[in-house]
């Protein structure tokens, strides 16, 4: 070690403040140095300070890892929080958390708001929901509320729940929208029901209700009203296509869609009484062809075809062929 220090800082010459080279004279109270001695002493102290400073810096560097970028730390923290939150909610943590807070008065309901009613009333929905004022916001069950309301209001499809903390419950009502009418029952005693776009007959019509919709006939019973009756896919597909409101065949021009056992789907227009035989299958292709046929029939001067003389139109007369039958008496 001594040799290394000597090599590092140089060999110190014999000091003038030593006694015969044997060290400092201890009997003296103080020492004085000439200029050369002071210069040599300062140089030695400077080298020692530099040496120990460099040792200290190297030691600190060897035990400390490089600092991580702040952006990376924030990203890792955010990712960790998201993972923890996901595990918490997936394992039912919110329900457990709600159970712990259910009895706290601060979260008791003081107001129930109802939004989205068109044919049902807010008071009806509020009463049918089964939710009591003073109940805890944490105890609200959306599925149970929907089931309760649908028993009382046939217009309601779904109820969504929103909580306005700490004490307000909001019930958002999603009602069925009539897409067509369907006649159900024996022909002489058939009753009209509203039909939604998915084929669900949700409510029987009564006096004063809007009946300005296409009527689907040929079905005696809806069977399970939670699903469309068998064979209803064709009429629903045609209504969806007509819903694009092409000027030659808008949905408003359709009066009746009848399902016949032999002929399949038969279409009747509002302004013209003749039947249009669609048959079975290929509804989109036949709809596009019918639009073109009607376009020609609506322009008799240009095409020589008069829609007033038409007796029927068969969309499936032959493969890829349409036949327009005329009334000879006209």
PDB file of C-alpha atoms in Angstrom:
ATOM      1  CA  UNK A   1       0.000   0.000   0.000  1.00  0.00           C
ATOM      2  CA  UNK A   2       2.818   2.351   0.930  1.00  0.00           C
ATOM      3  CA  UNK A   3       4.568   1.736  -2.355  1.00  0.00           C
ATOM      4  CA  UNK A   4       1.316   2.308  -4.278  1.00  0.00           C
ATOM      5  CA  UNK A   5       0.731   5.615  -2.524  1.00  0.00           C
ATOM      6  CA  UNK A   6       4.217   6.689  -3.272  1.00  0.00           C
ATOM      7  CA  UNK A   7       3.752   5.840  -6.910  1.00  0.00           C
ATOM      8  CA  UNK A   8       0.379   7.622  -6.990  1.00  0.00           C
ATOM      9  CA  UNK A   9       1.419  10.860  -5.287  1.00  0.00           C
ATOM     10  CA  UNK A  10       5.215  10.836  -5.757  1.00  0.00           C
ATOM     11  CA  UNK A  11       8.037  10.344  -3.191  1.00  0.00           C
ATOM     12  CA  UNK A  12       8.174  13.039  -0.526  1.00  0.00           C
ATOM     13  CA  UNK A  13      11.613  14.539   0.072  1.00  0.00           C
ATOM     14  CA  UNK A  14      12.974  14.686   3.603  1.00  0.00           C
ATOM     15  CA  UNK A  15      11.149  17.452   5.412  1.00  0.00           C
ATOM     16  CA  UNK A  16      12.859  20.307   7.086  1.00  0.00           C
ATOM     17  CA  UNK A  17      10.432  19.936  10.000  1.00  0.00           C
ATOM     18  CA  UNK A  18      11.643  16.472  10.933  1.00  0.00           C
ATOM     19  CA  UNK A  19      14.406  15.690  13.383  1.00  0.00           C
ATOM     20  CA  UNK A  20      17.206  13.797  11.673  1.00  0.00           C
ATOM     21  CA  UNK A  21      14.600  12.239   9.313  1.00  0.00           C
ATOM     22  CA  UNK A  22      12.977  10.541  12.304  1.00  0.00           C
ATOM     23  CA  UNK A  23       9.681  12.410  12.420  1.00  0.00           C
ATOM     24  CA  UNK A  24       8.274  15.567  13.928  1.00  0.00           C
ATOM     25  CA  UNK A  25       9.802  16.899  17.102  1.00  0.00           C
ATOM     26  CA  UNK A  26       7.015  16.574  19.642  1.00  0.00           C
ATOM     27  CA  UNK A  27       8.443  18.872  22.288  1.00  0.00           C
ATOM     28  CA  UNK A  28       7.750  21.991  20.278  1.00  0.00           C
ATOM     29  CA  UNK A  29       4.388  23.789  20.460  1.00  0.00           C
ATOM     30  CA  UNK A  30       4.350  24.982  16.877  1.00  0.00           C
ATOM     31  CA  UNK A  31       6.176  24.724  13.640  1.00  0.00           C
ATOM     32  CA  UNK A  32       6.944  27.182  10.923  1.00  0.00           C
ATOM     33  CA  UNK A  33       7.713  26.298   7.303  1.00  0.00           C
ATOM     34  CA  UNK A  34       9.610  28.073   4.635  1.00  0.00           C
ATOM     35  CA  UNK A  35       8.038  28.725   1.184  1.00  0.00           C
ATOM     36  CA  UNK A  36       9.300  25.554  -0.456  1.00  0.00           C
ATOM     37  CA  UNK A  37       7.983  23.388   2.396  1.00  0.00           C
ATOM     38  CA  UNK A  38       4.533  25.015   2.223  1.00  0.00           C
ATOM     39  CA  UNK A  39       4.341  24.530  -1.542  1.00  0.00           C
ATOM     40  CA  UNK A  40       5.276  20.862  -1.257  1.00  0.00           C
ATOM     41  CA  UNK A  41       2.704  20.345   1.530  1.00  0.00           C
ATOM     42  CA  UNK A  42      -0.078  21.965  -0.458  1.00  0.00           C
ATOM     43  CA  UNK A  43       0.720  19.807  -3.470  1.00  0.00           C
ATOM     44  CA  UNK A  44       0.575  16.633  -1.372  1.00  0.00           C
ATOM     45  CA  UNK A  45      -2.733  17.602   0.268  1.00  0.00           C
ATOM     46  CA  UNK A  46      -4.222  18.451  -3.090  1.00  0.00           C
ATOM     47  CA  UNK A  47      -3.259  15.050  -4.476  1.00  0.00           C
ATOM     48  CA  UNK A  48      -4.717  13.296  -1.437  1.00  0.00           C
ATOM     49  CA  UNK A  49      -8.009  15.190  -1.724  1.00  0.00           C
ATOM     50  CA  UNK A  50      -8.312  14.387  -5.414  1.00  0.00           C
ATOM     51  CA  UNK A  51      -7.577  10.736  -4.739  1.00  0.00           C
ATOM     52  CA  UNK A  52     -10.174  10.313  -1.984  1.00  0.00           C
ATOM     53  CA  UNK A  53     -12.750  12.280  -3.961  1.00  0.00           C
ATOM     54  CA  UNK A  54     -12.350   9.992  -6.950  1.00  0.00           C
ATOM     55  CA  UNK A  55     -12.590   6.919  -4.684  1.00  0.00           C
ATOM     56  CA  UNK A  56     -15.790   8.240  -3.130  1.00  0.00           C
ATOM     57  CA  UNK A  57     -17.379   8.946  -6.526  1.00  0.00           C
ATOM     58  CA  UNK A  58     -16.473   5.489  -7.849  1.00  0.00           C
ATOM     59  CA  UNK A  59     -17.879   3.844  -4.724  1.00  0.00           C
ATOM     60  CA  UNK A  60     -21.175   5.724  -4.991  1.00  0.00           C
ATOM     61  CA  UNK A  61     -21.475   4.885  -8.677  1.00  0.00           C
ATOM     62  CA  UNK A  62     -20.832   1.197  -8.116  1.00  0.00           C
ATOM     63  CA  UNK A  63     -23.644   0.874  -5.574  1.00  0.00           C
ATOM     64  CA  UNK A  64     -26.259   3.002  -7.395  1.00  0.00           C
ATOM     65  CA  UNK A  65     -28.142   1.883 -10.498  1.00  0.00           C
ATOM     66  CA  UNK A  66     -28.724   4.288 -13.352  1.00  0.00           C
ATOM     67  CA  UNK A  67     -31.823   6.417 -12.716  1.00  0.00           C
ATOM     68  CA  UNK A  68     -34.915   5.273 -14.642  1.00  0.00           C
ATOM     69  CA  UNK A  69     -36.564   7.763 -16.963  1.00  0.00           C
ATOM     70  CA  UNK A  70     -39.519   9.500 -15.310  1.00  0.00           C
ATOM     71  CA  UNK A  71     -41.842   8.706 -18.231  1.00  0.00           C
ATOM     72  CA  UNK A  72     -41.082   4.999 -17.939  1.00  0.00           C
ATOM     73  CA  UNK A  73     -41.799   4.999 -14.213  1.00  0.00           C
ATOM     74  CA  UNK A  74     -45.146   6.709 -14.783  1.00  0.00           C
ATOM     75  CA  UNK A  75     -46.087   4.242 -17.519  1.00  0.00           C
ATOM     76  CA  UNK A  76     -45.186   1.266 -15.325  1.00  0.00           C
ATOM     77  CA  UNK A  77     -47.189   2.741 -12.440  1.00  0.00           C
ATOM     78  CA  UNK A  78     -50.247   3.316 -14.651  1.00  0.00           C
ATOM     79  CA  UNK A  79     -50.030  -0.218 -16.058  1.00  0.00           C
ATOM     80  CA  UNK A  80     -49.769  -1.665 -12.565  1.00  0.00           C
ATOM     81  CA  UNK A  81     -52.829   0.304 -11.409  1.00  0.00           C
ATOM     82  CA  UNK A  82     -54.862  -0.866 -14.422  1.00  0.00           C
ATOM     83  CA  UNK A  83     -53.914  -4.505 -13.775  1.00  0.00           C
ATOM     84  CA  UNK A  84     -54.803  -4.225 -10.105  1.00  0.00           C
ATOM     85  CA  UNK A  85     -58.132  -2.547 -10.910  1.00  0.00           C
ATOM     86  CA  UNK A  86     -58.949  -5.236 -13.503  1.00  0.00           C
ATOM     87  CA  UNK A  87     -58.249  -8.033 -11.047  1.00  0.00           C
ATOM     88  CA  UNK A  88     -60.257  -6.192  -8.400  1.00  0.00           C
ATOM     89  CA  UNK A  89     -63.406  -5.825 -10.520  1.00  0.00           C
ATOM     90  CA  UNK A  90     -63.121  -9.248 -12.174  1.00  0.00           C
ATOM     91  CA  UNK A  91     -62.974 -10.964  -8.819  1.00  0.00           C
ATOM     92  CA  UNK A  92     -66.105  -9.151  -7.624  1.00  0.00           C
ATOM     93  CA  UNK A  93     -64.192  -6.540  -5.688  1.00  0.00           C
ATOM     94  CA  UNK A  94     -66.733  -3.813  -6.437  1.00  0.00           C
ATOM     95  CA  UNK A  95     -69.553  -5.925  -5.025  1.00  0.00           C
ATOM     96  CA  UNK A  96     -67.546  -6.600  -1.909  1.00  0.00           C
ATOM     97  CA  UNK A  97     -66.701  -2.923  -1.662  1.00  0.00           C
ATOM     98  CA  UNK A  98     -70.399  -2.071  -2.060  1.00  0.00           C
ATOM     99  CA  UNK A  99     -71.393  -4.461   0.723  1.00  0.00           C
ATOM    100  CA  UNK A 100     -69.053  -2.653   3.062  1.00  0.00           C
ATOM    101  CA  UNK A 101     -70.645   0.724   2.228  1.00  0.00           C
ATOM    102  CA  UNK A 102     -74.315  -0.288   1.950  1.00  0.00           C
ATOM    103  CA  UNK A 103     -75.225   0.751   5.467  1.00  0.00           C
ATOM    104  CA  UNK A 104     -73.633   4.201   5.275  1.00  0.00           C
ATOM    105  CA  UNK A 105     -76.350   6.876   5.218  1.00  0.00           C
ATOM    106  CA  UNK A 106     -74.278   9.115   2.960  1.00  0.00           C
ATOM    107  CA  UNK A 107     -74.975   6.768  -0.009  1.00  0.00           C
ATOM    108  CA  UNK A 108     -78.728   6.358   0.546  1.00  0.00           C
ATOM    109  CA  UNK A 109     -80.981   7.320  -2.408  1.00  0.00           C
ATOM    110  CA  UNK A 110     -82.830  10.603  -2.049  1.00  0.00           C
ATOM    111  CA  UNK A 111     -84.018  10.964  -5.685  1.00  0.00           C
ATOM    112  CA  UNK A 112     -84.924   8.597  -8.551  1.00  0.00           C
ATOM    113  CA  UNK A 113     -84.899  10.182 -12.023  1.00  0.00           C
ATOM    114  CA  UNK A 114     -86.440   8.498 -15.103  1.00  0.00           C
ATOM    115  CA  UNK A 115     -85.315   9.386 -18.634  1.00  0.00           C
ATOM    116  CA  UNK A 116     -86.253   8.240 -22.160  1.00  0.00           C
ATOM    117  CA  UNK A 117     -89.997   7.607 -21.780  1.00  0.00           C
ATOM    118  CA  UNK A 118     -92.091   8.026 -24.941  1.00  0.00           C
ATOM    119  CA  UNK A 119     -95.004   5.635 -24.548  1.00  0.00           C
ATOM    120  CA  UNK A 120     -94.504   4.719 -20.887  1.00  0.00           C
ATOM    121  CA  UNK A 121     -94.639   7.214 -17.999  1.00  0.00           C
ATOM    122  CA  UNK A 122     -91.871   8.074 -15.505  1.00  0.00           C
ATOM    123  CA  UNK A 123     -94.182   7.420 -12.558  1.00  0.00           C
ATOM    124  CA  UNK A 124     -95.033   3.977 -13.942  1.00  0.00           C
ATOM    125  CA  UNK A 125     -91.358   3.097 -14.397  1.00  0.00           C
ATOM    126  CA  UNK A 126     -90.386   4.439 -10.983  1.00  0.00           C
ATOM    127  CA  UNK A 127     -93.100   2.449  -9.246  1.00  0.00           C
ATOM    128  CA  UNK A 128     -92.438  -0.758 -11.188  1.00  0.00           C
ATOM    129  CA  UNK A 129     -88.663  -0.658 -10.634  1.00  0.00           C
ATOM    130  CA  UNK A 130     -88.962  -1.852  -7.050  1.00  0.00           C
ATOM    131  CA  UNK A 131     -86.282   0.609  -5.909  1.00  0.00           C
ATOM    132  CA  UNK A 132     -87.127   2.435  -2.707  1.00  0.00           C
ATOM    133  CA  UNK A 133     -85.995   5.903  -1.764  1.00  0.00           C
ATOM    134  CA  UNK A 134     -83.589   5.547   1.183  1.00  0.00           C
ATOM    135  CA  UNK A 135     -82.136   2.330  -0.291  1.00  0.00           C
ATOM    136  CA  UNK A 136     -78.384   2.267  -0.820  1.00  0.00           C
ATOM    137  CA  UNK A 137     -76.993   3.167  -4.246  1.00  0.00           C
ATOM    138  CA  UNK A 138     -74.726   0.136  -3.897  1.00  0.00           C
ATOM    139  CA  UNK A 139     -77.701  -2.242  -3.649  1.00  0.00           C
ATOM    140  CA  UNK A 140     -79.206  -1.351  -7.065  1.00  0.00           C
ATOM    141  CA  UNK A 141     -79.454  -4.314  -9.479  1.00  0.00           C
ATOM    142  CA  UNK A 142     -79.981  -3.338 -13.143  1.00  0.00           C
ATOM    143  CA  UNK A 143     -81.154  -6.774 -14.331  1.00  0.00           C
ATOM    144  CA  UNK A 144     -83.716  -7.052 -11.550  1.00  0.00           C
ATOM    145  CA  UNK A 145     -85.035  -3.554 -12.301  1.00  0.00           C
ATOM    146  CA  UNK A 146     -85.457  -4.423 -16.001  1.00  0.00           C
ATOM    147  CA  UNK A 147     -87.323  -7.623 -15.148  1.00  0.00           C
ATOM    148  CA  UNK A 148     -89.622  -5.780 -12.737  1.00  0.00           C
ATOM    149  CA  UNK A 149     -90.439  -2.993 -15.201  1.00  0.00           C
ATOM    150  CA  UNK A 150     -91.059  -5.311 -18.171  1.00  0.00           C
ATOM    151  CA  UNK A 151     -93.723  -7.105 -16.153  1.00  0.00           C
ATOM    152  CA  UNK A 152     -95.645  -3.848 -15.841  1.00  0.00           C
ATOM    153  CA  UNK A 153     -94.818  -1.987 -19.079  1.00  0.00           C
ATOM    154  CA  UNK A 154     -94.862  -3.880 -22.395  1.00  0.00           C
ATOM    155  CA  UNK A 155     -93.199  -0.956 -24.166  1.00  0.00           C
ATOM    156  CA  UNK A 156     -89.955  -1.354 -22.229  1.00  0.00           C
ATOM    157  CA  UNK A 157     -87.128  -3.322 -23.791  1.00  0.00           C
ATOM    158  CA  UNK A 158     -84.308  -2.501 -21.354  1.00  0.00           C
ATOM    159  CA  UNK A 159     -83.479  -0.296 -18.373  1.00  0.00           C
ATOM    160  CA  UNK A 160     -79.961   1.021 -17.890  1.00  0.00           C
ATOM    161  CA  UNK A 161     -78.900   2.344 -14.505  1.00  0.00           C
ATOM    162  CA  UNK A 162     -76.682   5.340 -13.775  1.00  0.00           C
ATOM    163  CA  UNK A 163     -75.586   6.491 -10.327  1.00  0.00           C
ATOM    164  CA  UNK A 164     -75.054  10.171  -9.610  1.00  0.00           C
ATOM    165  CA  UNK A 165     -73.069   9.998  -6.424  1.00  0.00           C
ATOM    166  CA  UNK A 166     -73.699  10.158  -3.600  1.00  0.00           C
ATOM    167  CA  UNK A 167     -77.517   9.913  -3.523  1.00  0.00           C
ATOM    168  CA  UNK A 168     -79.257  10.055  -6.970  1.00  0.00           C
ATOM    169  CA  UNK A 169     -80.348   7.100  -9.119  1.00  0.00           C
ATOM    170  CA  UNK A 170     -81.054   7.583 -12.839  1.00  0.00           C
ATOM    171  CA  UNK A 171     -83.157   5.015 -14.751  1.00  0.00           C
ATOM    172  CA  UNK A 172     -82.722   5.303 -18.522  1.00  0.00           C
ATOM    173  CA  UNK A 173     -85.591   3.656 -20.399  1.00  0.00           C
ATOM    174  CA  UNK A 174     -85.050   1.959 -23.776  1.00  0.00           C
ATOM    175  CA  UNK A 175     -88.415   1.265 -25.384  1.00  0.00           C
ATOM    176  CA  UNK A 176     -89.351  -0.977 -28.282  1.00  0.00           C
ATOM    177  CA  UNK A 177     -89.832   0.776 -31.623  1.00  0.00           C
ATOM    178  CA  UNK A 178     -92.610  -0.499 -33.935  1.00  0.00           C
ATOM    179  CA  UNK A 179     -91.198  -1.700 -37.242  1.00  0.00           C
ATOM    180  CA  UNK A 180     -94.349  -3.285 -38.635  1.00  0.00           C
ATOM    181  CA  UNK A 181     -97.687  -4.814 -37.618  1.00  0.00           C
ATOM    182  CA  UNK A 182     -98.277  -8.550 -37.534  1.00  0.00           C
ATOM    183  CA  UNK A 183    -101.680 -10.238 -37.600  1.00  0.00           C
ATOM    184  CA  UNK A 184    -101.772 -13.194 -35.213  1.00  0.00           C
ATOM    185  CA  UNK A 185    -104.579 -15.658 -34.706  1.00  0.00           C
ATOM    186  CA  UNK A 186    -107.235 -17.261 -36.908  1.00  0.00           C
ATOM    187  CA  UNK A 187    -108.013 -15.257 -40.033  1.00  0.00           C
ATOM    188  CA  UNK A 188    -111.461 -14.141 -38.855  1.00  0.00           C
ATOM    189  CA  UNK A 189    -110.226 -13.321 -35.324  1.00  0.00           C
ATOM    190  CA  UNK A 190    -106.698 -12.140 -35.983  1.00  0.00           C
ATOM    191  CA  UNK A 191    -105.325  -9.384 -33.760  1.00  0.00           C
ATOM    192  CA  UNK A 192    -102.677  -6.853 -34.669  1.00  0.00           C
ATOM    193  CA  UNK A 193     -99.459  -6.601 -32.688  1.00  0.00           C
ATOM    194  CA  UNK A 194     -96.573  -4.198 -32.938  1.00  0.00           C
ATOM    195  CA  UNK A 195     -93.461  -5.942 -34.249  1.00  0.00           C
ATOM    196  CA  UNK A 196     -89.936  -4.682 -33.598  1.00  0.00           C
ATOM    197  CA  UNK A 197     -87.072  -4.932 -36.115  1.00  0.00           C
ATOM    198  CA  UNK A 198     -85.970  -8.288 -34.667  1.00  0.00           C
ATOM    199  CA  UNK A 199     -89.391  -9.891 -35.074  1.00  0.00           C
ATOM    200  CA  UNK A 200     -90.564  -9.582 -31.464  1.00  0.00           C
ATOM    201  CA  UNK A 201     -94.324  -8.986 -31.141  1.00  0.00           C
ATOM    202  CA  UNK A 202     -94.246  -6.854 -28.025  1.00  0.00           C
ATOM    203  CA  UNK A 203     -97.721  -5.333 -27.587  1.00  0.00           C
ATOM    204  CA  UNK A 204    -101.238  -5.805 -28.918  1.00  0.00           C
ATOM    205  CA  UNK A 205    -102.688  -2.704 -30.566  1.00  0.00           C
ATOM    206  CA  UNK A 206    -105.811  -1.048 -29.278  1.00  0.00           C
ATOM    207  CA  UNK A 207    -108.101   1.762 -30.402  1.00  0.00           C
ATOM    208  CA  UNK A 208    -106.254   5.030 -30.959  1.00  0.00           C
ATOM    209  CA  UNK A 209    -102.809   3.509 -31.548  1.00  0.00           C
ATOM    210  CA  UNK A 210    -100.853   4.339 -34.696  1.00  0.00           C
ATOM    211  CA  UNK A 211    -101.517   1.679 -37.356  1.00  0.00           C
ATOM    212  CA  UNK A 212     -99.633   3.315 -40.228  1.00  0.00           C
ATOM    213  CA  UNK A 213     -97.156   0.455 -40.697  1.00  0.00           C
ATOM    214  CA  UNK A 214     -96.810  -2.425 -43.182  1.00  0.00           C
ATOM    215  CA  UNK A 215     -98.860  -5.450 -42.075  1.00  0.00           C
ATOM    216  CA  UNK A 216     -97.429  -8.971 -42.069  1.00  0.00           C
ATOM    217  CA  UNK A 217    -100.055 -11.679 -42.478  1.00  0.00           C
ATOM    218  CA  UNK A 218    -100.176 -15.444 -42.856  1.00  0.00           C
ATOM    219  CA  UNK A 219     -99.133 -16.327 -39.281  1.00  0.00           C
ATOM    220  CA  UNK A 220    -101.683 -17.787 -36.922  1.00  0.00           C
ATOM    221  CA  UNK A 221     -99.594 -17.718 -33.756  1.00  0.00           C
ATOM    222  CA  UNK A 222     -96.403 -15.996 -32.666  1.00  0.00           C
ATOM    223  CA  UNK A 223     -95.443 -18.971 -30.504  1.00  0.00           C
ATOM    224  CA  UNK A 224     -92.592 -17.874 -28.259  1.00  0.00           C
ATOM    225  CA  UNK A 225     -92.782 -14.095 -28.442  1.00  0.00           C
ATOM    226  CA  UNK A 226     -89.139 -13.771 -27.358  1.00  0.00           C
ATOM    227  CA  UNK A 227     -88.146 -14.854 -30.884  1.00  0.00           C
ATOM    228  CA  UNK A 228     -89.481 -14.269 -34.382  1.00  0.00           C
ATOM    229  CA  UNK A 229     -92.026 -16.803 -35.705  1.00  0.00           C
ATOM    230  CA  UNK A 230     -90.556 -19.293 -38.160  1.00  0.00           C
ATOM    231  CA  UNK A 231     -90.718 -17.939 -41.717  1.00  0.00           C
ATOM    232  CA  UNK A 232     -90.662 -14.291 -40.658  1.00  0.00           C
ATOM    233  CA  UNK A 233     -87.083 -13.718 -41.836  1.00  0.00           C
ATOM    234  CA  UNK A 234     -88.139 -13.001 -45.441  1.00  0.00           C
ATOM    235  CA  UNK A 235     -90.643 -10.219 -44.636  1.00  0.00           C
ATOM    236  CA  UNK A 236     -88.231  -8.642 -42.139  1.00  0.00           C
ATOM    237  CA  UNK A 237     -85.373  -8.684 -44.680  1.00  0.00           C
ATOM    238  CA  UNK A 238     -87.579  -7.043 -47.308  1.00  0.00           C
ATOM    239  CA  UNK A 239     -88.681  -4.338 -44.851  1.00  0.00           C
ATOM    240  CA  UNK A 240     -85.061  -3.616 -43.937  1.00  0.00           C
ATOM    241  CA  UNK A 241     -84.178  -3.216 -47.631  1.00  0.00           C
ATOM    242  CA  UNK A 242     -87.191  -0.983 -48.251  1.00  0.00           C
ATOM    243  CA  UNK A 243     -86.094   1.070 -45.247  1.00  0.00           C
ATOM    244  CA  UNK A 244     -83.360   2.592 -47.443  1.00  0.00           C
ATOM    245  CA  UNK A 245     -86.291   4.507 -49.025  1.00  0.00           C
ATOM    246  CA  UNK A 246     -85.504   4.106 -52.676  1.00  0.00           C
ATOM    247  CA  UNK A 247     -87.996   6.391 -54.498  1.00  0.00           C
ATOM    248  CA  UNK A 248     -89.381   3.488 -56.540  1.00  0.00           C
ATOM    249  CA  UNK A 249     -90.017   1.235 -53.544  1.00  0.00           C
ATOM    250  CA  UNK A 250     -89.936   3.075 -50.198  1.00  0.00           C
ATOM    251  CA  UNK A 251     -91.167   1.341 -47.068  1.00  0.00           C
ATOM    252  CA  UNK A 252     -94.137   3.735 -46.963  1.00  0.00           C
ATOM    253  CA  UNK A 253     -95.403   2.248 -50.231  1.00  0.00           C
ATOM    254  CA  UNK A 254     -95.733  -1.269 -48.751  1.00  0.00           C
ATOM    255  CA  UNK A 255     -99.204  -2.169 -47.547  1.00  0.00           C
ATOM    256  CA  UNK A 256     -98.988  -5.909 -46.795  1.00  0.00           C
ATOM    257  CA  UNK A 257     -96.475  -8.756 -46.723  1.00  0.00           C
ATOM    258  CA  UNK A 258     -98.335 -12.077 -46.848  1.00  0.00           C
ATOM    259  CA  UNK A 259     -96.772 -15.491 -46.297  1.00  0.00           C
ATOM    260  CA  UNK A 260     -98.549 -18.056 -48.479  1.00  0.00           C
ATOM    261  CA  UNK A 261     -97.962 -21.799 -48.181  1.00  0.00           C
ATOM    262  CA  UNK A 262     -97.744 -22.300 -51.970  1.00  0.00           C
ATOM    263  CA  UNK A 263     -96.493 -18.946 -53.284  1.00  0.00           C
ATOM    264  CA  UNK A 264     -94.174 -17.955 -50.458  1.00  0.00           C
ATOM    265  CA  UNK A 265     -93.819 -14.218 -49.809  1.00  0.00           C
ATOM    266  CA  UNK A 266     -96.383 -12.022 -51.566  1.00  0.00           C
ATOM    267  CA  UNK A 267     -96.068  -8.224 -51.525  1.00  0.00           C
ATOM    268  CA  UNK A 268     -98.908  -5.692 -51.888  1.00  0.00           C
ATOM    269  CA  UNK A 269     -98.377  -1.973 -52.492  1.00  0.00           C
ATOM    270  CA  UNK A 270    -100.459   0.835 -50.972  1.00  0.00           C
ATOM    271  CA  UNK A 271    -101.490   2.482 -54.263  1.00  0.00           C
ATOM    272  CA  UNK A 272    -101.761  -0.619 -56.453  1.00  0.00           C
ATOM    273  CA  UNK A 273    -103.813  -3.744 -55.590  1.00  0.00           C
ATOM    274  CA  UNK A 274    -101.942  -6.322 -57.717  1.00  0.00           C
ATOM    275  CA  UNK A 275     -99.798  -8.976 -55.974  1.00  0.00           C
ATOM    276  CA  UNK A 276     -96.032  -9.180 -56.367  1.00  0.00           C
ATOM    277  CA  UNK A 277     -94.877 -12.774 -55.911  1.00  0.00           C
ATOM    278  CA  UNK A 278     -91.432 -12.962 -54.299  1.00  0.00           C
ATOM    279  CA  UNK A 279     -91.452 -16.682 -53.592  1.00  0.00           C
ATOM    280  CA  UNK A 280     -88.786 -18.034 -51.247  1.00  0.00           C
ATOM    281  CA  UNK A 281     -85.182 -16.937 -50.852  1.00  0.00           C
ATOM    282  CA  UNK A 282     -82.924 -14.424 -52.666  1.00  0.00           C
ATOM    283  CA  UNK A 283     -84.831 -11.496 -51.163  1.00  0.00           C
ATOM    284  CA  UNK A 284     -82.102  -8.910 -51.834  1.00  0.00           C
ATOM    285  CA  UNK A 285     -81.636  -9.888 -55.488  1.00  0.00           C
ATOM    286  CA  UNK A 286     -85.402  -9.855 -56.124  1.00  0.00           C
ATOM    287  CA  UNK A 287     -85.787  -6.521 -54.334  1.00  0.00           C
ATOM    288  CA  UNK A 288     -83.200  -4.887 -56.621  1.00  0.00           C
ATOM    289  CA  UNK A 289     -84.937  -6.284 -59.723  1.00  0.00           C
ATOM    290  CA  UNK A 290     -88.351  -5.139 -58.523  1.00  0.00           C
ATOM    291  CA  UNK A 291     -87.044  -1.597 -58.107  1.00  0.00           C
ATOM    292  CA  UNK A 292     -85.950  -1.591 -61.756  1.00  0.00           C
ATOM    293  CA  UNK A 293     -89.281  -3.029 -62.933  1.00  0.00           C
ATOM    294  CA  UNK A 294     -91.247  -0.424 -60.980  1.00  0.00           C
ATOM    295  CA  UNK A 295     -89.024   2.340 -62.353  1.00  0.00           C
ATOM    296  CA  UNK A 296     -90.055   1.322 -65.888  1.00  0.00           C
ATOM    297  CA  UNK A 297     -93.725   0.966 -64.941  1.00  0.00           C
ATOM    298  CA  UNK A 298     -93.782   4.446 -63.400  1.00  0.00           C
ATOM    299  CA  UNK A 299     -92.592   5.931 -66.743  1.00  0.00           C
ATOM    300  CA  UNK A 300     -95.153   4.648 -69.288  1.00  0.00           C
ATOM    301  CA  UNK A 301     -94.427   7.277 -71.954  1.00  0.00           C
ATOM    302  CA  UNK A 302     -90.789   6.245 -72.155  1.00  0.00           C
ATOM    303  CA  UNK A 303     -91.230   2.460 -71.842  1.00  0.00           C
ATOM    304  CA  UNK A 304     -94.755   1.862 -73.123  1.00  0.00           C
ATOM    305  CA  UNK A 305     -95.580  -0.010 -69.895  1.00  0.00           C
ATOM    306  CA  UNK A 306     -98.525   1.186 -67.821  1.00  0.00           C
ATOM    307  CA  UNK A 307     -98.662   0.227 -64.137  1.00  0.00           C
ATOM    308  CA  UNK A 308    -102.425   0.812 -64.150  1.00  0.00           C
ATOM    309  CA  UNK A 309    -102.891  -2.266 -66.383  1.00  0.00           C
ATOM    310  CA  UNK A 310    -100.669  -4.619 -64.336  1.00  0.00           C
ATOM    311  CA  UNK A 311    -102.437  -7.697 -62.894  1.00  0.00           C
ATOM    312  CA  UNK A 312     -99.425  -9.266 -61.131  1.00  0.00           C
ATOM    313  CA  UNK A 313     -95.636  -9.432 -61.059  1.00  0.00           C
ATOM    314  CA  UNK A 314     -93.777 -12.702 -60.559  1.00  0.00           C
ATOM    315  CA  UNK A 315     -90.197 -12.265 -59.356  1.00  0.00           C
ATOM    316  CA  UNK A 316     -89.397 -16.000 -59.586  1.00  0.00           C
ATOM    317  CA  UNK A 317     -91.052 -16.902 -62.890  1.00  0.00           C
ATOM    318  CA  UNK A 318     -87.843 -18.401 -64.248  1.00  0.00           C
ATOM    319  CA  UNK A 319     -84.246 -18.210 -63.081  1.00  0.00           C
ATOM    320  CA  UNK A 320     -83.161 -14.573 -63.289  1.00  0.00           C
ATOM    321  CA  UNK A 321     -86.428 -13.702 -65.080  1.00  0.00           C
ATOM    322  CA  UNK A 322     -89.342 -11.472 -64.084  1.00  0.00           C
ATOM    323  CA  UNK A 323     -92.778 -11.613 -65.666  1.00  0.00           C
ATOM    324  CA  UNK A 324     -95.282  -8.753 -65.593  1.00  0.00           C
ATOM    325  CA  UNK A 325     -98.869  -9.897 -66.189  1.00  0.00           C
ATOM    326  CA  UNK A 326    -101.416  -7.462 -67.662  1.00  0.00           C
ATOM    327  CA  UNK A 327    -105.174  -7.277 -67.245  1.00  0.00           C
ATOM    328  CA  UNK A 328    -106.604  -7.910 -70.710  1.00  0.00           C
ATOM    329  CA  UNK A 329    -109.853  -6.148 -69.850  1.00  0.00           C
ATOM    330  CA  UNK A 330    -107.886  -2.906 -69.231  1.00  0.00           C
TER     331      UNK A 330
END
